[in-house]
Each structure stands twice: as C-alpha cells, then as structure tokens.
PDB file of C-alpha atoms in Angstrom:
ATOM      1  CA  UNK A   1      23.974 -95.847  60.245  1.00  0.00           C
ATOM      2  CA  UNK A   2      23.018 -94.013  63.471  1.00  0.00           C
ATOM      3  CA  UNK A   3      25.650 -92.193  63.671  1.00  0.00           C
ATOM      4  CA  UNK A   4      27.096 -91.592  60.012  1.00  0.00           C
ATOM      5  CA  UNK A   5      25.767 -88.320  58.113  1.00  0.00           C
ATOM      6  CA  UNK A   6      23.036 -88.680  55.162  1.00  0.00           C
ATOM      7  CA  UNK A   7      24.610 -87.472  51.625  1.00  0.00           C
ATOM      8  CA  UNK A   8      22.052 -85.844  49.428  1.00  0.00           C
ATOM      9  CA  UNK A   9      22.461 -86.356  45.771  1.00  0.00           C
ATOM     10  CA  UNK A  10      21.445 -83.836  43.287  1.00  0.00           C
ATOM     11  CA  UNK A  11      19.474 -84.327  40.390  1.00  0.00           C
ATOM     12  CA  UNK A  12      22.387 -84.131  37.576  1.00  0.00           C
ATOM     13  CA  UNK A  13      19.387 -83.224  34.853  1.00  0.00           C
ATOM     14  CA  UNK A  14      18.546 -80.294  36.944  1.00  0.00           C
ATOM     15  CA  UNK A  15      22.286 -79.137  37.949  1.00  0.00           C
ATOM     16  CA  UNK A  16      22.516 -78.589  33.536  1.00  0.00           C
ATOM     17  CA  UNK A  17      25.636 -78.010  31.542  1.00  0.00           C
ATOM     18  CA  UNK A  18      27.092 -74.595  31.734  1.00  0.00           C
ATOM     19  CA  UNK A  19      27.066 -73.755  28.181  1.00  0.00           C
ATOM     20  CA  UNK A  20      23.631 -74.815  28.374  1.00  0.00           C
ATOM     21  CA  UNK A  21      22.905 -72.111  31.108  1.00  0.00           C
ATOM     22  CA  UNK A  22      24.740 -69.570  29.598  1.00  0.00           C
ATOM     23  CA  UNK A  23      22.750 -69.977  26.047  1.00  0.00           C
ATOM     24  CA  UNK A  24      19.754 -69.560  28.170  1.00  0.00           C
ATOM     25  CA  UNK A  25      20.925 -66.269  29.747  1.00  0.00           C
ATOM     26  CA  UNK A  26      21.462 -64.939  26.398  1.00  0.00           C
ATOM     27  CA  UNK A  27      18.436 -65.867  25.191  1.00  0.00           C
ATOM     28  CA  UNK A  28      15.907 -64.431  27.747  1.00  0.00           C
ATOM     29  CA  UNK A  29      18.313 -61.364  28.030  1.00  0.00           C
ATOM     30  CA  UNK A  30      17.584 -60.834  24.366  1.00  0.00           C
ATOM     31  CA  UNK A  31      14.117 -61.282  24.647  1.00  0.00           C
ATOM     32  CA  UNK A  32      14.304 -58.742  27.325  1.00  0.00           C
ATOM     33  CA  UNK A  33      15.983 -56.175  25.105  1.00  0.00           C
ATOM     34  CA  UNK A  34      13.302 -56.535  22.339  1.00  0.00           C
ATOM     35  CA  UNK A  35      10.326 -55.927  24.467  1.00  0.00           C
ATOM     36  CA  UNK A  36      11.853 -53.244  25.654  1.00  0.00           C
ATOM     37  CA  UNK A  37      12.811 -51.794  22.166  1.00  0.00           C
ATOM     38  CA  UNK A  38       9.048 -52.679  21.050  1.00  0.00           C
ATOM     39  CA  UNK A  39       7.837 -50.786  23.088  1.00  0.00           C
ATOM     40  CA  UNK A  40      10.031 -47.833  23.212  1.00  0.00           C
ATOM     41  CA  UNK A  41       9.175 -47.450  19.475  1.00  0.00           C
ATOM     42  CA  UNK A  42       5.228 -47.920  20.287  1.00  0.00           C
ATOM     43  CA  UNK A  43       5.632 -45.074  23.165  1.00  0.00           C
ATOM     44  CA  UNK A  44       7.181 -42.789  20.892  1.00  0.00           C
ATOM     45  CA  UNK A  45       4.705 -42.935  17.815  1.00  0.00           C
ATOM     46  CA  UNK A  46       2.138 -42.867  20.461  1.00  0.00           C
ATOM     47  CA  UNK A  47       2.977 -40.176  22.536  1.00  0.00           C
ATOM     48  CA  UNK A  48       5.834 -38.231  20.559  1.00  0.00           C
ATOM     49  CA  UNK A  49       2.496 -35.815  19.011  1.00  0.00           C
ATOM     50  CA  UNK A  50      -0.590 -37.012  21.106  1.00  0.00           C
ATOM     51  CA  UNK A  51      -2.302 -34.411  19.339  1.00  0.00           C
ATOM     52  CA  UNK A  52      -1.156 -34.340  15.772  1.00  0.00           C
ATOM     53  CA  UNK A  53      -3.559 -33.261  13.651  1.00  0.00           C
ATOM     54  CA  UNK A  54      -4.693 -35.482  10.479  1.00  0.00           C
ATOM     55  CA  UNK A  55      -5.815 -34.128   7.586  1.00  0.00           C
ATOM     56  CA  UNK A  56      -8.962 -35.123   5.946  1.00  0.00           C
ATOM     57  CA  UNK A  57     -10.014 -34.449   2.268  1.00  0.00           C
ATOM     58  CA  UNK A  58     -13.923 -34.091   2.200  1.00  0.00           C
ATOM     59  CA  UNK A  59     -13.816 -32.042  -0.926  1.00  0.00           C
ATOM     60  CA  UNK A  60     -16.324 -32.545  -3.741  1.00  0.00           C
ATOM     61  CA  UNK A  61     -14.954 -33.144  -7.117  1.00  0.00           C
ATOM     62  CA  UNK A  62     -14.393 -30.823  -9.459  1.00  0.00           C
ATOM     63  CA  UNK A  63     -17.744 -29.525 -11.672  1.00  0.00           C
ATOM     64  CA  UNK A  64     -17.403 -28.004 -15.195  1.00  0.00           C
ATOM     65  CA  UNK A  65     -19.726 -25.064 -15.618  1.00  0.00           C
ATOM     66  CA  UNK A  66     -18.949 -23.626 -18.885  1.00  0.00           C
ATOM     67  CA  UNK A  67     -16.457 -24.568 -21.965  1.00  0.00           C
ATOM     68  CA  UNK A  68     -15.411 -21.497 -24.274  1.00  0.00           C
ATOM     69  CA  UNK A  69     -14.352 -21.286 -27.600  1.00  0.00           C
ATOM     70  CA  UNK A  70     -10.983 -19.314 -27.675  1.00  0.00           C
ATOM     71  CA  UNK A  71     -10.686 -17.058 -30.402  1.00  0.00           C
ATOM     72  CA  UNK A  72      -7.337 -15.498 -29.688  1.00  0.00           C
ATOM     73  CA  UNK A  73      -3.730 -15.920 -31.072  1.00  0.00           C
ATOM     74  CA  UNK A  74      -0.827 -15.966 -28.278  1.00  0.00           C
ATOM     75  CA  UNK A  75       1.666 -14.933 -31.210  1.00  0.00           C
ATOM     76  CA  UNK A  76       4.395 -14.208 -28.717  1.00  0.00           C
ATOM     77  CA  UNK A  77       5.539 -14.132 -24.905  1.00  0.00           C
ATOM     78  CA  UNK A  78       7.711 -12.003 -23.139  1.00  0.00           C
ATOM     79  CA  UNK A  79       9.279 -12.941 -19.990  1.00  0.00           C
ATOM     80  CA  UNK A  80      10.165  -9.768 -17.427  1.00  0.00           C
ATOM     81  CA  UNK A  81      11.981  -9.443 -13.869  1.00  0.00           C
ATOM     82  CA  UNK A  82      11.898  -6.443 -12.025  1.00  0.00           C
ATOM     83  CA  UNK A  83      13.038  -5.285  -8.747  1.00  0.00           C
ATOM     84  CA  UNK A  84      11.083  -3.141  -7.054  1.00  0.00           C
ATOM     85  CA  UNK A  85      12.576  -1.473  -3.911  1.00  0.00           C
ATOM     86  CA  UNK A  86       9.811   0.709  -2.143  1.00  0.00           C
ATOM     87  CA  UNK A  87      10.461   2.271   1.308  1.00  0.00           C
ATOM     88  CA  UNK A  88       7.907   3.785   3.607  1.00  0.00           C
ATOM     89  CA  UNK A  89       9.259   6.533   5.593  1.00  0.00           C
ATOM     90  CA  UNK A  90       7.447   8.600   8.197  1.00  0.00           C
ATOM     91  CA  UNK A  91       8.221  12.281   8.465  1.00  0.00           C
ATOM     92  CA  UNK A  92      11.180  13.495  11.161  1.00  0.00           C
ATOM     93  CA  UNK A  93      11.080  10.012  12.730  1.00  0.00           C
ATOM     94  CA  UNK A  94      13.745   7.749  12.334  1.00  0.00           C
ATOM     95  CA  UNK A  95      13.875   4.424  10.194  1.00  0.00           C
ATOM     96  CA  UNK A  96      15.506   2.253  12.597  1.00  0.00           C
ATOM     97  CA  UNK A  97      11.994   3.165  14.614  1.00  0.00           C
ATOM     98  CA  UNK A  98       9.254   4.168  12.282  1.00  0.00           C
ATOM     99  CA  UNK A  99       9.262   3.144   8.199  1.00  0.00           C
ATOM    100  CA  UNK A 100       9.658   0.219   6.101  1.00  0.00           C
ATOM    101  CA  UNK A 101      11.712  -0.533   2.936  1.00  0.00           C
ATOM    102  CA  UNK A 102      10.929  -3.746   0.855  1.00  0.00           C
ATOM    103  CA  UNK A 103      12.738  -5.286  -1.967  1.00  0.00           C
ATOM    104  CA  UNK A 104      10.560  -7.429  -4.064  1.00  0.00           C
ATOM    105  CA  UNK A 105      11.915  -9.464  -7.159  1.00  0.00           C
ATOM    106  CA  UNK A 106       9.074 -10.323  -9.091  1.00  0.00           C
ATOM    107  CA  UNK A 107       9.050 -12.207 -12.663  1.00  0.00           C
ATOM    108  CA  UNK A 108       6.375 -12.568 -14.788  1.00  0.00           C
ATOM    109  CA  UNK A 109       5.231 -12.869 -18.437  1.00  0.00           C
ATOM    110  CA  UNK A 110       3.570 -11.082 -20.901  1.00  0.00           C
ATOM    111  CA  UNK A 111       1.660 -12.157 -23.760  1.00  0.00           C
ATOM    112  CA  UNK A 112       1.051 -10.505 -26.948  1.00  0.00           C
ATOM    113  CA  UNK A 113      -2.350 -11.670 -28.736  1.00  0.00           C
ATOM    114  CA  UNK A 114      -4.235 -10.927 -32.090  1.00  0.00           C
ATOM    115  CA  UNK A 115      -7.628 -11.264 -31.755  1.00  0.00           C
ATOM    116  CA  UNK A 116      -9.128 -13.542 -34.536  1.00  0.00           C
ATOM    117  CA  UNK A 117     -12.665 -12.756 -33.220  1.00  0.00           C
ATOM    118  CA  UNK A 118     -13.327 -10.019 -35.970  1.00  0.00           C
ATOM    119  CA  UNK A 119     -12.266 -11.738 -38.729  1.00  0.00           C
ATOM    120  CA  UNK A 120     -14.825 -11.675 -41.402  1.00  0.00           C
ATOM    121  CA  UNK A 121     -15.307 -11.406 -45.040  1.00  0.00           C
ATOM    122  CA  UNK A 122     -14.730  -7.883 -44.376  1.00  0.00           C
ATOM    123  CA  UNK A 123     -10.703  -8.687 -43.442  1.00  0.00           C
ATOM    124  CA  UNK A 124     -10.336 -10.419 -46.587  1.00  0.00           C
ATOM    125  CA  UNK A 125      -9.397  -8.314 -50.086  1.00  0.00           C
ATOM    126  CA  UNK A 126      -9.166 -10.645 -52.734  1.00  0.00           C
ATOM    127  CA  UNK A 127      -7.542 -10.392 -56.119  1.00  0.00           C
ATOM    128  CA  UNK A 128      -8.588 -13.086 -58.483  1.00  0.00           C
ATOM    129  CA  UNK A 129      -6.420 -11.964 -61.745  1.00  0.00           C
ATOM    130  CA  UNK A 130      -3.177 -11.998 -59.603  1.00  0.00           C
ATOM    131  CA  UNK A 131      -4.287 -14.634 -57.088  1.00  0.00           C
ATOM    132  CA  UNK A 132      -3.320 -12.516 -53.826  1.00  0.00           C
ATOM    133  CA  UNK A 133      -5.830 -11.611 -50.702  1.00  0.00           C
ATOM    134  CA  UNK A 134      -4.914  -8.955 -48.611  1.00  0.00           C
ATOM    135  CA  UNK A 135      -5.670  -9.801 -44.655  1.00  0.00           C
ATOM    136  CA  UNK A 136      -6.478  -6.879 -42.380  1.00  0.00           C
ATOM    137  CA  UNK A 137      -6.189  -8.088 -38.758  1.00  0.00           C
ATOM    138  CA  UNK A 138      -7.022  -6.399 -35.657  1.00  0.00           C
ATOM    139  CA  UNK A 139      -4.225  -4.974 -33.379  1.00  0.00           C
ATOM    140  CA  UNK A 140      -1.536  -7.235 -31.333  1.00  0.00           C
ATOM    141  CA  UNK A 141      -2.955  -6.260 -27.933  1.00  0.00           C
ATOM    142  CA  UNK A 142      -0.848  -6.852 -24.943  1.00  0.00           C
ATOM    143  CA  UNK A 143      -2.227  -9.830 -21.972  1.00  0.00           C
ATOM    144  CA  UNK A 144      -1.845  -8.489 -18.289  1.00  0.00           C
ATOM    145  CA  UNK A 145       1.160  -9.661 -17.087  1.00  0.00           C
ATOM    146  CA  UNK A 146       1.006 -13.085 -15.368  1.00  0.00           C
ATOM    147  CA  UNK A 147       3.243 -13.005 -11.956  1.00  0.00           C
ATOM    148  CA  UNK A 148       5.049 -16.201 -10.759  1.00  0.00           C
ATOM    149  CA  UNK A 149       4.470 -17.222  -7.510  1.00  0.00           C
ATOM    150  CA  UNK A 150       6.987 -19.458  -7.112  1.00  0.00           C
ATOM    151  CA  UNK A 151      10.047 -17.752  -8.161  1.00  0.00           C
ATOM    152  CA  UNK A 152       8.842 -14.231  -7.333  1.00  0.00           C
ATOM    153  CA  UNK A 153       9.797 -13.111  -3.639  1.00  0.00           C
ATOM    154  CA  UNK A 154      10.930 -10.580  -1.035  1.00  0.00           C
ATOM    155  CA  UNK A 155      14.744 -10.186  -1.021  1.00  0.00           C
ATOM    156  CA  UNK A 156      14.753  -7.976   1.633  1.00  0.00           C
ATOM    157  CA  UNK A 157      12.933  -6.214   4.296  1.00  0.00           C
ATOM    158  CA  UNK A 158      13.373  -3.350   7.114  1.00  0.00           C
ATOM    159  CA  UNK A 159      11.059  -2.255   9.180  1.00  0.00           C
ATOM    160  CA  UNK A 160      10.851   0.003  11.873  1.00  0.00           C
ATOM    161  CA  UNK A 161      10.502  -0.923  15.482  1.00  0.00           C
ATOM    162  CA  UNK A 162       7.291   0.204  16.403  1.00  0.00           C
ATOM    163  CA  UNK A 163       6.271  -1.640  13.041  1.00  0.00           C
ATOM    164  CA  UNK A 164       7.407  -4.954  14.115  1.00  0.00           C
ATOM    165  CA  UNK A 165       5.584  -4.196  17.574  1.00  0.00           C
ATOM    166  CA  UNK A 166       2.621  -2.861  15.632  1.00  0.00           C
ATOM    167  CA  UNK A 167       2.902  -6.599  13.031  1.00  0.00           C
ATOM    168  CA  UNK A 168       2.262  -8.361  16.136  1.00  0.00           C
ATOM    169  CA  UNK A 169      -1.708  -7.620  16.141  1.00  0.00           C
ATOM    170  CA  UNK A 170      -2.417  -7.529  12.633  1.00  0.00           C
ATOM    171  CA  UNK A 171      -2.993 -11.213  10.897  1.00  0.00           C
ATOM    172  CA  UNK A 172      -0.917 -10.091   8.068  1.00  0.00           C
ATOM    173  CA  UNK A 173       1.443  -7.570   9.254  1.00  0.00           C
ATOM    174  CA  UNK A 174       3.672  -8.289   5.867  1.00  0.00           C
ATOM    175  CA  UNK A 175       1.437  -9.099   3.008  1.00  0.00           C
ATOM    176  CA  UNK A 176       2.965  -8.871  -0.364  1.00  0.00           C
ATOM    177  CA  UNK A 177      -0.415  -7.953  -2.015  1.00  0.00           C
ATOM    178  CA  UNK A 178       0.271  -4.687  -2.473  1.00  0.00           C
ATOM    179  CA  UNK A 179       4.462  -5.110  -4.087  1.00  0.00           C
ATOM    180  CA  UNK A 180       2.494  -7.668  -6.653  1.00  0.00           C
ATOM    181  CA  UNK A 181       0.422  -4.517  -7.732  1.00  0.00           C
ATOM    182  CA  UNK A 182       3.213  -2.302  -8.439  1.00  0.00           C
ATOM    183  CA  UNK A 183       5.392  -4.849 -10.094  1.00  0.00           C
ATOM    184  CA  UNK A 184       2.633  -5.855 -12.401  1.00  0.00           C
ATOM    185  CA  UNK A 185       2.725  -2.167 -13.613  1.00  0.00           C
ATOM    186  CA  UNK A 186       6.271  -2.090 -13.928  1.00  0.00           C
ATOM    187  CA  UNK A 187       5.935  -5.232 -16.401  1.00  0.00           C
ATOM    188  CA  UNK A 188       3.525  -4.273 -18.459  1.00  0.00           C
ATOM    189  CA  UNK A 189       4.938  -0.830 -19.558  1.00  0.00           C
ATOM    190  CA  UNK A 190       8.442  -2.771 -19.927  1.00  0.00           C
ATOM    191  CA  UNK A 191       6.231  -4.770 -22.434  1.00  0.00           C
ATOM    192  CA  UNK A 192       5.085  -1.815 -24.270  1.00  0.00           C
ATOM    193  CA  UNK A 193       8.060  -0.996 -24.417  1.00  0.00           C
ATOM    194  CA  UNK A 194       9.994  -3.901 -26.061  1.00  0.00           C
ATOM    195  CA  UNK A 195       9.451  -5.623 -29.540  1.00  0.00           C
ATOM    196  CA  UNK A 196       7.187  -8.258 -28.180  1.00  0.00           C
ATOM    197  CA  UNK A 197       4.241  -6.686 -30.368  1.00  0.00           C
ATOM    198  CA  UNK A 198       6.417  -6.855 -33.532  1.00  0.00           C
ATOM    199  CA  UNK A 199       6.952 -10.707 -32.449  1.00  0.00           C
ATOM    200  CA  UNK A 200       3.706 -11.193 -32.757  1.00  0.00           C
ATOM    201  CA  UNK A 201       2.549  -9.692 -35.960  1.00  0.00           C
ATOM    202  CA  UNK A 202       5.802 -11.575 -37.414  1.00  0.00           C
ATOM    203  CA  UNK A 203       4.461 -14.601 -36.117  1.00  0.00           C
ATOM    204  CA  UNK A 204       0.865 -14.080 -36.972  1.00  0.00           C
ATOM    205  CA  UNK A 205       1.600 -13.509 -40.821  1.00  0.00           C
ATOM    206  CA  UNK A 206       3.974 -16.452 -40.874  1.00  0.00           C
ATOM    207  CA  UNK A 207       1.080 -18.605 -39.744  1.00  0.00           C
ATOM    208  CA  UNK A 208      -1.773 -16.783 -42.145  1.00  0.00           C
ATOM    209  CA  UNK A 209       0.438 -16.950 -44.413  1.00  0.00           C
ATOM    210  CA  UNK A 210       1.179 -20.708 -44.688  1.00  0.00           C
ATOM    211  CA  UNK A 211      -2.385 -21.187 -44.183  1.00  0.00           C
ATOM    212  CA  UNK A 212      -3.360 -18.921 -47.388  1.00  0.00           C
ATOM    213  CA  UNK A 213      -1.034 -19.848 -49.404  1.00  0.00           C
ATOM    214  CA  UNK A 214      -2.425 -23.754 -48.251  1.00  0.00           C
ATOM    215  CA  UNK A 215      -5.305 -22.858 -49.867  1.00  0.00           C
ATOM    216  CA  UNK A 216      -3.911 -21.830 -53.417  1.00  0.00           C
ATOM    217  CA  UNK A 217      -3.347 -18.179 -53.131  1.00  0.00           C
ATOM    218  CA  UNK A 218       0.339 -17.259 -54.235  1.00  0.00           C
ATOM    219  CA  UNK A 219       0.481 -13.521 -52.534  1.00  0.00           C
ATOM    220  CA  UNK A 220      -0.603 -13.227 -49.291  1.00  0.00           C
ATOM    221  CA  UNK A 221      -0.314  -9.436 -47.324  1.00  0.00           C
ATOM    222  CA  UNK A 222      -1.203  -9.015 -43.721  1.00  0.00           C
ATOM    223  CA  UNK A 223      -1.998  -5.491 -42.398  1.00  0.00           C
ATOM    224  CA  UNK A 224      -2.306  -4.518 -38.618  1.00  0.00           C
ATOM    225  CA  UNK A 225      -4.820  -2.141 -37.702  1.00  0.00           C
ATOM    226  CA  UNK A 226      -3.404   1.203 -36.356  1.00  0.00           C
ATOM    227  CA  UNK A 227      -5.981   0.844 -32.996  1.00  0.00           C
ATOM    228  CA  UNK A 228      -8.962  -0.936 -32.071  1.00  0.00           C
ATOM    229  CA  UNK A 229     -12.582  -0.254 -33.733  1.00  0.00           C
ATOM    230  CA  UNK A 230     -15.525   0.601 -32.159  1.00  0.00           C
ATOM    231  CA  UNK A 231     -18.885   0.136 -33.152  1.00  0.00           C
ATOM    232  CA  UNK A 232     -20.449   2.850 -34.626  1.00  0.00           C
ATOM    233  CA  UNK A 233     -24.263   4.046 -34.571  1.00  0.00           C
ATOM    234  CA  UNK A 234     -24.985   2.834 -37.874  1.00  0.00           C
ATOM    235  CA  UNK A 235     -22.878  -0.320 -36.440  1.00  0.00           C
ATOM    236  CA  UNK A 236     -20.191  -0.300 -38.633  1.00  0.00           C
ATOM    237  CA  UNK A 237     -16.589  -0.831 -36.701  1.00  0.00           C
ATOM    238  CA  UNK A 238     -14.465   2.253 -37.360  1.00  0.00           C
ATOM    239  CA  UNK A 239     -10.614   2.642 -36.897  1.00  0.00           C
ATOM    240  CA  UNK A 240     -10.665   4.634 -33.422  1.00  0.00           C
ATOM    241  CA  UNK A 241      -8.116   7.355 -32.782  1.00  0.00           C
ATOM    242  CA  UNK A 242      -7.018   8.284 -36.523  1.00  0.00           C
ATOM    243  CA  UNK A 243      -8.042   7.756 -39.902  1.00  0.00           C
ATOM    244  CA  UNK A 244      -5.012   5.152 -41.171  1.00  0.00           C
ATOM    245  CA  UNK A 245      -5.970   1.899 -39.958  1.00  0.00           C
ATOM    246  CA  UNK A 246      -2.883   0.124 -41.098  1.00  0.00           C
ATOM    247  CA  UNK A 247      -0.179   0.025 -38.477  1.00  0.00           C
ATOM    248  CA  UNK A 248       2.113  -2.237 -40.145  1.00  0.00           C
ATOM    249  CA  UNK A 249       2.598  -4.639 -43.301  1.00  0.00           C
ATOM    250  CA  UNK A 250       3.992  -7.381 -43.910  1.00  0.00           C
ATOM    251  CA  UNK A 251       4.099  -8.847 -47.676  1.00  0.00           C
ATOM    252  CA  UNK A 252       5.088 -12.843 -48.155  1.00  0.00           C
ATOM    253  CA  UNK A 253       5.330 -14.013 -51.642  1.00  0.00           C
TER     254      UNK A 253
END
C-alpha cells in the first residue's frame, strides 16, 4: 500500500447527467435573456423622453350664465366655397425676393332667417266670412357666413425671400386671419346673390301655412316685407326705404 497510487472517486451525484446539464444551461441562459429584455424595455420608457411633458386638466367646469329664447326661423342654408388667390407685390422688386401670393380655399355656410320676433296681432289680417288670414312677415335676412375650420385651408403659398427671413421674428409670420376676412365677404355677396332668400320664404309659408290651416283657417297668404321697419317717433314700425312693404306673396289654399 506504500507504494501503490491512491484512486480518488468522484461523487457520481455531483458529476450529473448531461442532458441534465444542458437543460440547466438553457435555463439560466434564458433567464439571462429576460432580465436583460426587462430592462431594456424599462430603460427605454424611462429615458427615451426624460422630459416629456404631461398634461394636466385643472379646468373648472363649465358655468351657464344666461339661457335665451330664440325667436328666429333658419328657413334655409346655403353652403359656399371660394378660392381666394391674393398676392402681395412690392413695387420694382422682384417676387422671388419681396411679395407674397396666397391661395386660400375657404367653405362656409350661409343662413337665411325670418325673424318671428315682430309677429303680433298687427301681422295677422283676418277674414271671418271666407275663413282666410293674411300673414305679413318681416324680411328673410341673410346670417353672416359661418367659415369651416376644418375643411377650409391654404392651398398654396409664395413668399418672397426676405419675407421668409423677415417670418422668422414674428410669432405668426403666416396667419390666416386676415384670408378668413376676405373670404367671408366673398360668401356673403355670393349669398345675396343666389335664391337662398326665396328658399326661405318658400319654406317659411309651407310651415305657417300647415300651422294655420292646423288651426281651422282654409286660406292662408304670407307676404314678405319689402325691407326692415324702424321705429318711428310716434313708435309705430314703418316700412323703411319705400312705401310697398310687400316683397313677395305666396298664396296656399
């Protein structure tokens, strides 16, 4: 035994099968892989906008100050578009340098109202031996036109180079403030100009009419004053700018 070399045995539990090992390996190599994604995907929500900013709603709610009876009739409404192509240009300077042309498409509507607010016994001519009434109504008077923000915008725009140079120390160097202005003018005198106020009155004796004739009377005529009244100094309203006061008539038996 002196002389013959020692043989160490290993532990067979802690030598382990090699499918066992390999599992293992796996394993903690996937574990690895997560942490690492984890915290990738912290990092990044963390640090991707250190300073984004959050919004907070401190608003106070909504507080009703004053409910109106309306008294008018929107009888009709007229939908408009209009281009409107405006270019600045300076005196013996060049556009490419100095100037500015804008293309604007703007749409908007238009409403056409009778005013009910002057109705009184007045308005009302009634014939008892032929059961009609006669209605005399104010005239269809055009609403400012109403521009839509969302569809309206600026098609194009050129402007000069010292007015891009110029835009760069103004706070608005390209409001539209002033092409809503013009193409609210446009509008309206397209208005005037279309049958939206005959729309109207058709519309308004159709509906006094059914209403009228709801309450027994068999002929029912609607007039249209010629223009607005005015109150006089004995207080009396008074067709102003003529002496007819009837601008149209419309008869529904």
């Amino acid at each position: 035994m002196g002389g013959q070399p020692e043989m160490l045995m290993k532990n067979p539990a802690s030598v382990g099968n090699p499918v066992t090992r390999a599992i293992r390996s796996v394993v903690g190599l996937a574990v690895v892989v997560a942490a690492i994604a984890g915290a990738v995907v912290v990092g990044w929500r963390l640090f991707d906008r250190p300073f984004a900013t959050t919004q907070v709603d401190r608003s106070t709610p909504p507080v009703l100050l004053e409910l109106r009876d309306l008294a008018e009739f929107h009888a009709a409404q007229g939908q408009y578009e209009v281009t409107v192509d405006v270019e600045q240009d300076v005196n013996w300077v060049p556009s490419w340098l100095a100037g500015e042309r804008v293309q604007f498409v703007a749409v908007g509507t238009v409403d056409a109202i009778v005013d009910f607010r002057r109705i009184n016994e007045s308005s009302f001519r009634v014939d008892e031996a032929t059961n009609s009434v006669v209605v005399t109504l104010e005239p269809v008077r055009l609403s400012d036109p109403v521009i839509d923000l969302d569809i309206s915008h600026v098609m194009n725009r050129d402007r000069g180079l010292l007015d891009r140079l110029g835009g760069v120390f103004t706070d608005s160097p390209t409001t539209e403030a002033w092409l809503y202005g013009l193409a609210e003018d446009k509008i309206a005198r397209a208005a005037e100009a279309t049958e939206l106020a005959d729309r109207a009155r058709t519309n308004a004796t159709v509906t006094l009419t059914a209403m009228l004739q709801a309450l027994g009377f068999e002929r029912v005529e609607v007039r249209f004053q010629m223009w607005p009244t005015a109150p006089t100094s004995a207080g009396a309203d008074t067709p102003v700018g003529g002496d007819d006061p009837v601008q149209g008539m419309i008869v529904a038996d």
